[in-house]
Each structure stands twice: as structure tokens, then as C-alpha cells.
Amino acid sequence: MSPSECVARAALRIRGEAAMGDFDEARAGMVERQIVQRGVLDDYVIEAMRRVPREAFVPSDLREFAYDDTPLPIGGEQTISQPYIVAKMLAAAELQPGDRVLDIGTGSGYAAALAAEIAGRVDSIERDASLAESARERLQRLGYENVEVHVGDGTVGFAAHAPYDAIIAAAGGPHVPQALRAQLAIGGRLVIPVGSSRHHQRLVKIVRRGEHDYDEHGLAEVRFVPLVGDDGWPEPEWAPHPDPRPA
Ligand code: SAH
């Protein structure tokens, strides 16, 4: 390597490290201002948010906004949720080490990564195959070996690996899908947005107390993308037909 090449590489390395450093600082600031100061005090969630690099879950041209107090577009009309909302949902789900978790609406994989930092095993379901594929690659690259990403309809849950200690959904349907209640372990927690409009919901928490005994209460008014599936909203009418017939 020529001396000038050597200098250029060193400069690149230093710039790269500085950029990483900036993200570390931005992440710490986000956790303090958006999570702790707003009253999310679950230590597992706080630690997980300090570790997971949200900048790796947003499109590269939006990285500088990775720690803003807002959802961001991730393609296919979907979004990575606002950090505070994810923290609030995870805290409400009372994740514990060793828990089996179902994450509905993988999207970027950010919430799945946070859950995987705390829990034992995470199944994450995404109906959009290309989002699922990118999330799977990203989670693998970042070393999350306890997350499995599945392509499918989360409104029917994931019976093969049920029961779950916690289920979180990042998309809102008109009601709580029946399969999700049924796939909760006794003592399990389900946190899901539910509302009569596709884009405006109430975040609800359901705890399974016994075989036929569920507690339910509201947590906040929220805006998630629609939960589209067999026990959710129907496919939007303008969506391309999966198997178009010749005209
Ligand atoms: N947890 C994600 C947020 C993604 S937005 C993150 O951290 O980035 C919600 C996602 O739910 C979208 O990607 C959407 O495609 C997906 N979704 C909507 N309905 C679904 C369904 N029935 N099953 C699985 N995924 C669904």
C-alpha cells in the first residue's frame, strides 16, 4: 500500500469510528430523553434499547434520523415504530429472560431484536415477504441467533411454537385476533393495537389469568399501520391482485 493510500485508509477508519461514536451518543441520548424521562423504567427494556443499533434497522439514507422521536418509513408503505412506543409495548409485555415471545409485524426487525436481547426465543411473523427477507438477513448479520423470522399472517399466530409468554403486535386490527388469546401461556401477556379505524387504535394489554380467564385494559391511543389478514383487516381494494387474470 502506498503512503497516500495508507493515509486515506486511516482517515476512512477514523471517520467510520467517529460516525459509530455519534450513533452511540445519539442512542444513549434517545434512551434517556425519550424512554427513561417519559417513565419507561423497566431495566431490561432500557438496557436492550441501549444495545440495539436502530441505525442498522432504518434505510441507509435515513440513518441520520435513526434516533429521532418518530417512526420512519422502511418501504412497502410500512414504518419502523417510534422508539418510545416500542419501549412502552415491551415494558407492558413484561419480558423476562427465558420467555418465548411472538412478534407480529417484523417490519425492519427492530422490535424483534429488542425482544431477543431480553427473552429466550422470539418468533417474528411478517406478511410482506421482501421485508421479512431483509429483516432476517439484518438480524443474522447482527448476531441475533434466537430470532426466527416467518413469512405469514400473524392474525392466526404461530401455533407450532405456542404457547407464548408474551405476544406483541406492531399493526392494529379491528379486534383482538382469537388465535392470539389462545396461544398465550397462563400468565402470558398480549400487547396489541385495536381500533375501528385502520390507522387509529387503542393499545391494549391482555393477561391470561387462567384457561378461560383474561384481564384486559387500555394503555394509550396510538397510530399503527393496519393488521391485514384472516382475522384482521381485509386486503386494501387498491392492492394488486396476487394472481391477476388476463383481461
Ligand atoms: N416491529 C416493526 C414495525 C413494523 S410496521 C419494526 O420494529 O420495524 C408493522 C408491520 O406489520 C408491517 O411490516 C406490515 O407488513 C406487518 N403486518 C401487517 N399485517 C400483518 C399480519 N397479519 N401478519 C404479519 N405482519 C403483518
PDB file of C-alpha atoms and ligand atoms in Angstrom:
ATOM      1  CA  MET A   1       0.000   0.000   0.000  1.00  0.00           C
ATOM      2  CA  SER A   2       1.391   3.438  -0.933  1.00  0.00           C
ATOM      3  CA  PRO A   3       1.800   6.020   1.845  1.00  0.00           C
ATOM      4  CA  SER A   4      -1.033   8.104   0.436  1.00  0.00           C
ATOM      5  CA  GLU A   5      -3.336   5.069   0.283  1.00  0.00           C
ATOM      6  CA  CYS A   6      -2.356   4.302   3.837  1.00  0.00           C
ATOM      7  CA  VAL A   7      -3.282   7.819   4.995  1.00  0.00           C
ATOM      8  CA  ALA A   8      -6.558   7.680   3.079  1.00  0.00           C
ATOM      9  CA  ARG A   9      -7.499   4.350   4.695  1.00  0.00           C
ATOM     10  CA  ALA A  10      -6.626   5.612   8.164  1.00  0.00           C
ATOM     11  CA  ALA A  11      -8.788   8.682   7.568  1.00  0.00           C
ATOM     12  CA  LEU A  12     -11.695   6.493   6.454  1.00  0.00           C
ATOM     13  CA  ARG A  13     -11.289   4.316   9.512  1.00  0.00           C
ATOM     14  CA  ILE A  14     -11.289   7.303  11.841  1.00  0.00           C
ATOM     15  CA  ARG A  15     -14.352   8.760  10.085  1.00  0.00           C
ATOM     16  CA  GLY A  16     -16.093   5.420  10.407  1.00  0.00           C
ATOM     17  CA  GLU A  17     -15.340   5.239  14.115  1.00  0.00           C
ATOM     18  CA  ALA A  18     -16.438   8.821  14.627  1.00  0.00           C
ATOM     19  CA  ALA A  19     -19.724   8.001  12.875  1.00  0.00           C
ATOM     20  CA  MET A  20     -20.229   4.971  15.147  1.00  0.00           C
ATOM     21  CA  GLY A  21     -19.394   7.131  18.138  1.00  0.00           C
ATOM     22  CA  ASP A  22     -22.034   9.640  17.065  1.00  0.00           C
ATOM     23  CA  PHE A  23     -24.648   6.888  16.929  1.00  0.00           C
ATOM     24  CA  ASP A  24     -23.652   5.584  20.364  1.00  0.00           C
ATOM     25  CA  GLU A  25     -24.109   9.042  21.811  1.00  0.00           C
ATOM     26  CA  ALA A  26     -27.360   9.613  19.943  1.00  0.00           C
ATOM     27  CA  ARG A  27     -28.644   6.240  21.161  1.00  0.00           C
ATOM     28  CA  ALA A  28     -27.778   6.991  24.789  1.00  0.00           C
ATOM     29  CA  GLY A  29     -29.480  10.404  24.478  1.00  0.00           C
ATOM     30  CA  MET A  30     -32.583   8.828  22.924  1.00  0.00           C
ATOM     31  CA  VAL A  31     -32.875   6.300  25.754  1.00  0.00           C
ATOM     32  CA  GLU A  32     -32.510   8.994  28.398  1.00  0.00           C
ATOM     33  CA  ARG A  33     -34.841  11.617  26.893  1.00  0.00           C
ATOM     34  CA  GLN A  34     -37.438   9.543  25.048  1.00  0.00           C
ATOM     35  CA  ILE A  35     -37.613   6.445  27.247  1.00  0.00           C
ATOM     36  CA  VAL A  36     -36.451   6.999  30.848  1.00  0.00           C
ATOM     37  CA  GLN A  37     -37.656  10.589  31.231  1.00  0.00           C
ATOM     38  CA  ARG A  38     -41.066   9.589  29.847  1.00  0.00           C
ATOM     39  CA  GLY A  39     -41.467   6.979  32.512  1.00  0.00           C
ATOM     40  CA  VAL A  40     -40.471   3.645  30.973  1.00  0.00           C
ATOM     41  CA  LEU A  41     -38.487   2.244  33.872  1.00  0.00           C
ATOM     42  CA  ASP A  42     -38.163  -1.456  33.015  1.00  0.00           C
ATOM     43  CA  ASP A  43     -34.424  -2.172  33.317  1.00  0.00           C
ATOM     44  CA  TYR A  44     -34.469  -4.957  30.735  1.00  0.00           C
ATOM     45  CA  VAL A  45     -36.071  -2.670  28.165  1.00  0.00           C
ATOM     46  CA  ILE A  46     -33.745   0.242  28.934  1.00  0.00           C
ATOM     47  CA  GLU A  47     -30.645  -1.959  28.626  1.00  0.00           C
ATOM     48  CA  ALA A  48     -31.893  -3.514  25.389  1.00  0.00           C
ATOM     49  CA  MET A  49     -32.570  -0.070  23.887  1.00  0.00           C
ATOM     50  CA  ARG A  50     -29.048   0.975  24.829  1.00  0.00           C
ATOM     51  CA  ARG A  51     -27.638  -2.006  22.936  1.00  0.00           C
ATOM     52  CA  VAL A  52     -29.677  -2.397  19.730  1.00  0.00           C
ATOM     53  CA  PRO A  53     -28.318  -0.162  16.922  1.00  0.00           C
ATOM     54  CA  ARG A  54     -31.537   1.347  15.496  1.00  0.00           C
ATOM     55  CA  GLU A  55     -29.398   2.937  12.755  1.00  0.00           C
ATOM     56  CA  ALA A  56     -28.946  -0.570  11.297  1.00  0.00           C
ATOM     57  CA  PHE A  57     -32.741  -1.013  11.002  1.00  0.00           C
ATOM     58  CA  VAL A  58     -33.594   2.141   9.035  1.00  0.00           C
ATOM     59  CA  PRO A  59     -32.931   2.730   5.305  1.00  0.00           C
ATOM     60  CA  SER A  60     -29.349   3.986   4.801  1.00  0.00           C
ATOM     61  CA  ASP A  61     -30.461   7.435   3.552  1.00  0.00           C
ATOM     62  CA  LEU A  62     -32.412   7.952   6.811  1.00  0.00           C
ATOM     63  CA  ARG A  63     -29.662   6.857   9.229  1.00  0.00           C
ATOM     64  CA  GLU A  64     -29.064  10.370  10.481  1.00  0.00           C
ATOM     65  CA  PHE A  65     -32.676  10.356  11.761  1.00  0.00           C
ATOM     66  CA  ALA A  66     -32.377   6.931  13.445  1.00  0.00           C
ATOM     67  CA  TYR A  67     -32.665   8.373  16.966  1.00  0.00           C
ATOM     68  CA  ASP A  68     -35.350  10.960  16.239  1.00  0.00           C
ATOM     69  CA  ASP A  69     -38.526  10.733  18.270  1.00  0.00           C
ATOM     70  CA  THR A  70     -40.560   9.374  15.374  1.00  0.00           C
ATOM     71  CA  PRO A  71     -41.479   6.375  13.229  1.00  0.00           C
ATOM     72  CA  LEU A  72     -39.605   6.193   9.897  1.00  0.00           C
ATOM     73  CA  PRO A  73     -40.551   4.678   6.527  1.00  0.00           C
ATOM     74  CA  ILE A  74     -38.965   1.294   5.753  1.00  0.00           C
ATOM     75  CA  GLY A  75     -40.529   0.649   2.316  1.00  0.00           C
ATOM     76  CA  GLY A  76     -43.745  -1.058   1.211  1.00  0.00           C
ATOM     77  CA  GLU A  77     -45.764   1.723   2.957  1.00  0.00           C
ATOM     78  CA  GLN A  78     -44.603   0.340   6.318  1.00  0.00           C
ATOM     79  CA  THR A  79     -42.714   2.007   9.170  1.00  0.00           C
ATOM     80  CA  ILE A  80     -40.288   1.209  11.963  1.00  0.00           C
ATOM     81  CA  SER A  81     -42.167   2.303  15.102  1.00  0.00           C
ATOM     82  CA  GLN A  82     -41.234   5.310  17.248  1.00  0.00           C
ATOM     83  CA  PRO A  83     -38.671   4.142  19.876  1.00  0.00           C
ATOM     84  CA  TYR A  84     -40.882   5.251  22.782  1.00  0.00           C
ATOM     85  CA  ILE A  85     -43.845   3.199  21.558  1.00  0.00           C
ATOM     86  CA  VAL A  86     -41.694   0.083  21.138  1.00  0.00           C
ATOM     87  CA  ALA A  87     -40.280   0.573  24.652  1.00  0.00           C
ATOM     88  CA  LYS A  88     -43.762   1.065  26.090  1.00  0.00           C
ATOM     89  CA  MET A  89     -45.036  -2.096  24.406  1.00  0.00           C
ATOM     90  CA  LEU A  90     -42.074  -4.198  25.527  1.00  0.00           C
ATOM     91  CA  ALA A  91     -42.372  -2.919  29.092  1.00  0.00           C
ATOM     92  CA  ALA A  92     -46.113  -3.665  29.092  1.00  0.00           C
ATOM     93  CA  ALA A  93     -45.329  -7.169  27.813  1.00  0.00           C
ATOM     94  CA  GLU A  94     -43.145  -7.635  30.928  1.00  0.00           C
ATOM     95  CA  LEU A  95     -40.476  -9.596  29.051  1.00  0.00           C
ATOM     96  CA  GLN A  96     -38.267 -11.780  31.198  1.00  0.00           C
ATOM     97  CA  PRO A  97     -35.110 -13.738  30.408  1.00  0.00           C
ATOM     98  CA  GLY A  98     -36.092 -17.155  29.061  1.00  0.00           C
ATOM     99  CA  ASP A  99     -39.528 -16.037  27.783  1.00  0.00           C
ATOM    100  CA  ARG A 100     -40.929 -17.345  24.499  1.00  0.00           C
ATOM    101  CA  VAL A 101     -42.097 -14.329  22.502  1.00  0.00           C
ATOM    102  CA  LEU A 102     -44.221 -13.887  19.382  1.00  0.00           C
ATOM    103  CA  ASP A 103     -43.635 -10.609  17.492  1.00  0.00           C
ATOM    104  CA  ILE A 104     -46.269  -9.810  14.865  1.00  0.00           C
ATOM    105  CA  GLY A 105     -45.233  -7.463  12.039  1.00  0.00           C
ATOM    106  CA  THR A 106     -41.464  -7.944  11.816  1.00  0.00           C
ATOM    107  CA  GLY A 107     -41.012  -4.883   9.577  1.00  0.00           C
ATOM    108  CA  SER A 108     -37.376  -3.848   9.977  1.00  0.00           C
ATOM    109  CA  GLY A 109     -36.794  -6.390  12.772  1.00  0.00           C
ATOM    110  CA  TYR A 110     -36.039  -3.683  15.367  1.00  0.00           C
ATOM    111  CA  ALA A 111     -38.675  -4.750  17.913  1.00  0.00           C
ATOM    112  CA  ALA A 112     -37.703  -8.405  17.367  1.00  0.00           C
ATOM    113  CA  ALA A 113     -34.060  -7.549  18.126  1.00  0.00           C
ATOM    114  CA  LEU A 114     -35.038  -5.721  21.323  1.00  0.00           C
ATOM    115  CA  ALA A 115     -37.188  -8.653  22.417  1.00  0.00           C
ATOM    116  CA  ALA A 116     -34.335 -11.051  21.576  1.00  0.00           C
ATOM    117  CA  GLU A 117     -31.959  -9.066  23.806  1.00  0.00           C
ATOM    118  CA  ILE A 118     -34.213  -9.809  26.776  1.00  0.00           C
ATOM    119  CA  ALA A 119     -36.127 -13.034  26.116  1.00  0.00           C
ATOM    120  CA  GLY A 120     -35.152 -16.622  25.375  1.00  0.00           C
ATOM    121  CA  ARG A 121     -36.687 -17.202  21.935  1.00  0.00           C
ATOM    122  CA  VAL A 122     -38.509 -14.917  19.525  1.00  0.00           C
ATOM    123  CA  ASP A 123     -40.742 -15.910  16.593  1.00  0.00           C
ATOM    124  CA  SER A 124     -41.407 -12.929  14.380  1.00  0.00           C
ATOM    125  CA  ILE A 125     -44.064 -13.009  11.621  1.00  0.00           C
ATOM    126  CA  GLU A 126     -44.235 -10.659   8.631  1.00  0.00           C
ATOM    127  CA  ARG A 127     -46.773 -10.846   5.796  1.00  0.00           C
ATOM    128  CA  ASP A 128     -44.549  -8.947   3.327  1.00  0.00           C
ATOM    129  CA  ALA A 129     -42.002 -11.486   2.053  1.00  0.00           C
ATOM    130  CA  SER A 130     -39.417  -8.931   0.977  1.00  0.00           C
ATOM    131  CA  LEU A 131     -39.470  -7.071   4.328  1.00  0.00           C
ATOM    132  CA  ALA A 132     -39.179 -10.452   6.062  1.00  0.00           C
ATOM    133  CA  GLU A 133     -36.179 -11.423   3.964  1.00  0.00           C
ATOM    134  CA  SER A 134     -34.294  -8.167   4.655  1.00  0.00           C
ATOM    135  CA  ALA A 135     -35.103  -8.361   8.362  1.00  0.00           C
ATOM    136  CA  ARG A 136     -33.921 -11.975   8.507  1.00  0.00           C
ATOM    137  CA  GLU A 137     -30.581 -11.056   6.871  1.00  0.00           C
ATOM    138  CA  ARG A 138     -30.146  -7.999   9.097  1.00  0.00           C
ATOM    139  CA  LEU A 139     -30.850  -9.927  12.308  1.00  0.00           C
ATOM    140  CA  GLN A 140     -28.445 -12.660  11.248  1.00  0.00           C
ATOM    141  CA  ARG A 141     -25.720 -10.138  10.398  1.00  0.00           C
ATOM    142  CA  LEU A 142     -26.151  -8.508  13.812  1.00  0.00           C
ATOM    143  CA  GLY A 143     -25.815 -11.887  15.522  1.00  0.00           C
ATOM    144  CA  TYR A 144     -29.381 -12.452  16.806  1.00  0.00           C
ATOM    145  CA  GLU A 145     -29.470 -16.237  16.830  1.00  0.00           C
ATOM    146  CA  ASN A 146     -32.576 -16.564  18.990  1.00  0.00           C
ATOM    147  CA  VAL A 147     -34.967 -14.932  16.469  1.00  0.00           C
ATOM    148  CA  GLU A 148     -36.777 -16.794  13.703  1.00  0.00           C
ATOM    149  CA  VAL A 149     -38.499 -14.701  11.044  1.00  0.00           C
ATOM    150  CA  HIS A 150     -41.508 -16.344   9.351  1.00  0.00           C
ATOM    151  CA  VAL A 151     -43.475 -15.117   6.337  1.00  0.00           C
ATOM    152  CA  GLY A 152     -47.176 -15.385   7.055  1.00  0.00           C
ATOM    153  CA  ASP A 153     -50.336 -13.979   8.570  1.00  0.00           C
ATOM    154  CA  GLY A 154     -49.773 -13.054  12.217  1.00  0.00           C
ATOM    155  CA  THR A 155     -53.509 -12.805  12.910  1.00  0.00           C
ATOM    156  CA  VAL A 156     -53.507 -16.612  13.210  1.00  0.00           C
ATOM    157  CA  GLY A 157     -50.450 -16.548  15.463  1.00  0.00           C
ATOM    158  CA  PHE A 158     -47.855 -19.303  15.213  1.00  0.00           C
ATOM    159  CA  ALA A 159     -49.464 -22.425  16.641  1.00  0.00           C
ATOM    160  CA  ALA A 160     -46.428 -24.674  16.088  1.00  0.00           C
ATOM    161  CA  HIS A 161     -44.406 -22.845  18.761  1.00  0.00           C
ATOM    162  CA  ALA A 162     -47.236 -21.793  21.117  1.00  0.00           C
ATOM    163  CA  PRO A 163     -47.836 -21.150  23.970  1.00  0.00           C
ATOM    164  CA  TYR A 164     -46.107 -17.773  24.335  1.00  0.00           C
ATOM    165  CA  ASP A 165     -45.197 -15.856  27.486  1.00  0.00           C
ATOM    166  CA  ALA A 166     -45.555 -12.621  25.553  1.00  0.00           C
ATOM    167  CA  ILE A 167     -47.060 -11.562  22.218  1.00  0.00           C
ATOM    168  CA  ILE A 168     -46.562  -8.086  20.765  1.00  0.00           C
ATOM    169  CA  ALA A 169     -48.154  -6.766  17.584  1.00  0.00           C
ATOM    170  CA  ALA A 170     -46.946  -3.709  15.654  1.00  0.00           C
ATOM    171  CA  ALA A 171     -50.039  -3.484  13.446  1.00  0.00           C
ATOM    172  CA  GLY A 172     -53.624  -2.835  14.501  1.00  0.00           C
ATOM    173  CA  GLY A 173     -56.757  -4.799  13.638  1.00  0.00           C
ATOM    174  CA  PRO A 174     -60.471  -4.200  14.257  1.00  0.00           C
ATOM    175  CA  HIS A 175     -60.444  -6.631  17.218  1.00  0.00           C
ATOM    176  CA  VAL A 176     -58.064  -8.909  19.136  1.00  0.00           C
ATOM    177  CA  PRO A 177     -57.465 -11.991  16.966  1.00  0.00           C
ATOM    178  CA  GLN A 178     -58.852 -15.084  18.704  1.00  0.00           C
ATOM    179  CA  ALA A 179     -55.757 -17.225  17.974  1.00  0.00           C
ATOM    180  CA  LEU A 180     -53.504 -14.795  19.828  1.00  0.00           C
ATOM    181  CA  ARG A 181     -55.508 -15.125  23.043  1.00  0.00           C
ATOM    182  CA  ALA A 182     -55.489 -18.900  22.647  1.00  0.00           C
ATOM    183  CA  GLN A 183     -51.702 -19.017  22.094  1.00  0.00           C
ATOM    184  CA  LEU A 184     -50.902 -17.179  25.349  1.00  0.00           C
ATOM    185  CA  ALA A 185     -49.463 -19.284  28.168  1.00  0.00           C
ATOM    186  CA  ILE A 186     -51.272 -18.951  31.504  1.00  0.00           C
ATOM    187  CA  GLY A 187     -49.750 -15.755  32.907  1.00  0.00           C
ATOM    188  CA  GLY A 188     -48.848 -14.649  29.350  1.00  0.00           C
ATOM    189  CA  ARG A 189     -49.183 -11.037  28.160  1.00  0.00           C
ATOM    190  CA  LEU A 190     -50.503  -9.805  24.794  1.00  0.00           C
ATOM    191  CA  VAL A 191     -49.951  -6.173  23.762  1.00  0.00           C
ATOM    192  CA  ILE A 192     -51.740  -5.120  20.572  1.00  0.00           C
ATOM    193  CA  PRO A 193     -53.294  -2.021  18.967  1.00  0.00           C
ATOM    194  CA  VAL A 194     -57.033  -2.418  18.328  1.00  0.00           C
ATOM    195  CA  GLY A 195     -59.390   0.076  16.710  1.00  0.00           C
ATOM    196  CA  SER A 196     -62.382   0.569  14.484  1.00  0.00           C
ATOM    197  CA  SER A 197     -60.308   2.634  12.023  1.00  0.00           C
ATOM    198  CA  ARG A 198     -57.375   1.237  10.038  1.00  0.00           C
ATOM    199  CA  HIS A 199     -54.944   3.879  11.276  1.00  0.00           C
ATOM    200  CA  HIS A 200     -56.083   4.858  14.744  1.00  0.00           C
ATOM    201  CA  GLN A 201     -56.146   2.413  17.614  1.00  0.00           C
ATOM    202  CA  ARG A 202     -56.040   1.906  21.349  1.00  0.00           C
ATOM    203  CA  LEU A 203     -53.059  -0.075  22.593  1.00  0.00           C
ATOM    204  CA  VAL A 204     -54.460  -2.848  24.801  1.00  0.00           C
ATOM    205  CA  LYS A 205     -52.858  -5.291  27.171  1.00  0.00           C
ATOM    206  CA  ILE A 206     -54.406  -8.687  27.798  1.00  0.00           C
ATOM    207  CA  VAL A 207     -53.162 -11.031  30.508  1.00  0.00           C
ATOM    208  CA  ARG A 208     -54.240 -14.680  30.529  1.00  0.00           C
ATOM    209  CA  ARG A 209     -55.054 -15.465  34.158  1.00  0.00           C
ATOM    210  CA  GLY A 210     -56.458 -18.946  33.606  1.00  0.00           C
ATOM    211  CA  GLU A 211     -57.754 -21.323  30.957  1.00  0.00           C
ATOM    212  CA  HIS A 212     -60.810 -19.104  30.242  1.00  0.00           C
ATOM    213  CA  ASP A 213     -59.879 -16.047  32.278  1.00  0.00           C
ATOM    214  CA  TYR A 214     -58.375 -12.954  30.630  1.00  0.00           C
ATOM    215  CA  ASP A 215     -57.792  -9.438  32.037  1.00  0.00           C
ATOM    216  CA  GLU A 216     -57.855  -6.577  29.578  1.00  0.00           C
ATOM    217  CA  HIS A 217     -57.060  -2.874  29.850  1.00  0.00           C
ATOM    218  CA  GLY A 218     -56.149   0.053  27.596  1.00  0.00           C
ATOM    219  CA  LEU A 219     -52.687   1.662  27.659  1.00  0.00           C
ATOM    220  CA  ALA A 220     -52.705   4.547  25.167  1.00  0.00           C
ATOM    221  CA  GLU A 221     -54.129   5.986  21.955  1.00  0.00           C
ATOM    222  CA  VAL A 222     -51.808   5.046  19.091  1.00  0.00           C
ATOM    223  CA  ARG A 223     -51.355   5.074  15.307  1.00  0.00           C
ATOM    224  CA  PHE A 224     -50.058   1.855  13.846  1.00  0.00           C
ATOM    225  CA  VAL A 225     -50.283   0.505  10.310  1.00  0.00           C
ATOM    226  CA  PRO A 226     -53.233  -1.846   9.677  1.00  0.00           C
ATOM    227  CA  LEU A 227     -53.054  -5.523  10.651  1.00  0.00           C
ATOM    228  CA  VAL A 228     -54.082  -7.156   7.386  1.00  0.00           C
ATOM    229  CA  GLY A 229     -55.081 -10.814   7.486  1.00  0.00           C
ATOM    230  CA  ASP A 230     -57.691 -13.506   8.014  1.00  0.00           C
ATOM    231  CA  ASP A 231     -58.645 -12.222  11.481  1.00  0.00           C
ATOM    232  CA  GLY A 232     -57.656  -8.585  10.819  1.00  0.00           C
ATOM    233  CA  TRP A 233     -58.480  -6.004   8.131  1.00  0.00           C
ATOM    234  CA  PRO A 234     -59.176  -7.227   4.611  1.00  0.00           C
ATOM    235  CA  GLU A 235     -56.555  -6.571   1.933  1.00  0.00           C
ATOM    236  CA  PRO A 236     -56.950  -2.949   0.699  1.00  0.00           C
ATOM    237  CA  GLU A 237     -59.004  -2.800  -2.503  1.00  0.00           C
ATOM    238  CA  TRP A 238     -56.294  -0.941  -4.414  1.00  0.00           C
ATOM    239  CA  ALA A 239     -53.692  -3.640  -3.721  1.00  0.00           C
ATOM    240  CA  PRO A 240     -52.540  -5.565  -6.810  1.00  0.00           C
ATOM    241  CA  HIS A 241     -54.296  -8.914  -7.069  1.00  0.00           C
ATOM    242  CA  PRO A 242     -51.821 -11.690  -6.187  1.00  0.00           C
ATOM    243  CA  ASP A 243     -52.924 -13.739  -9.201  1.00  0.00           C
ATOM    244  CA  PRO A 244     -54.176 -11.281 -11.852  1.00  0.00           C
ATOM    245  CA  ARG A 245     -56.355 -12.813 -14.565  1.00  0.00           C
ATOM    246  CA  PRO A 246     -55.723 -11.900 -18.176  1.00  0.00           C
ATOM    247  CA  ALA A 247     -58.044  -9.069 -19.299  1.00  0.00           C
TER     248      ALA A 247
HETATM  249  N1  SAH B   1     -41.991  -4.124  14.539  1.00  0.00           N
HETATM  250  C1  SAH B   1     -41.648  -3.418  13.319  1.00  0.00           C
HETATM  251  C2  SAH B   1     -42.734  -2.464  12.902  1.00  0.00           C
HETATM  252  C3  SAH B   1     -43.219  -2.775  11.513  1.00  0.00           C
HETATM  253  S1  SAH B   1     -44.692  -1.978  10.979  1.00  0.00           S
HETATM  254  C4  SAH B   1     -40.299  -2.753  13.455  1.00  0.00           C
HETATM  255  O1  SAH B   1     -39.738  -2.744  14.564  1.00  0.00           O
HETATM  256  O2  SAH B   1     -39.768  -2.264  12.455  1.00  0.00           O
HETATM  257  C5  SAH B   1     -45.836  -3.319  11.029  1.00  0.00           C
HETATM  258  C6  SAH B   1     -45.595  -4.468  10.087  1.00  0.00           C
HETATM  259  O3  SAH B   1     -46.703  -5.353  10.224  1.00  0.00           O
HETATM  260  C7  SAH B   1     -45.503  -4.146   8.610  1.00  0.00           C
HETATM  261  O4  SAH B   1     -44.254  -4.547   8.120  1.00  0.00           O
HETATM  262  C8  SAH B   1     -46.645  -4.954   7.976  1.00  0.00           C
HETATM  263  O5  SAH B   1     -46.300  -5.514   6.708  1.00  0.00           O
HETATM  264  C9  SAH B   1     -46.846  -6.036   9.006  1.00  0.00           C
HETATM  265  N2  SAH B   1     -48.159  -6.704   9.032  1.00  0.00           N
HETATM  266  C10 SAH B   1     -49.390  -6.186   8.825  1.00  0.00           C
HETATM  267  N3  SAH B   1     -50.328  -7.139   8.954  1.00  0.00           N
HETATM  268  C11 SAH B   1     -49.672  -8.307   9.263  1.00  0.00           C
HETATM  269  C12 SAH B   1     -50.084  -9.646   9.521  1.00  0.00           C
HETATM  270  N4  SAH B   1     -51.365 -10.016   9.506  1.00  0.00           N
HETATM  271  N5  SAH B   1     -49.133 -10.557   9.803  1.00  0.00           N
HETATM  272  C13 SAH B   1     -47.820 -10.236   9.821  1.00  0.00           C
HETATM  273  N6  SAH B   1     -47.373  -8.981   9.563  1.00  0.00           N
HETATM  274  C14 SAH B   1     -48.285  -8.025   9.294  1.00  0.00           C
END
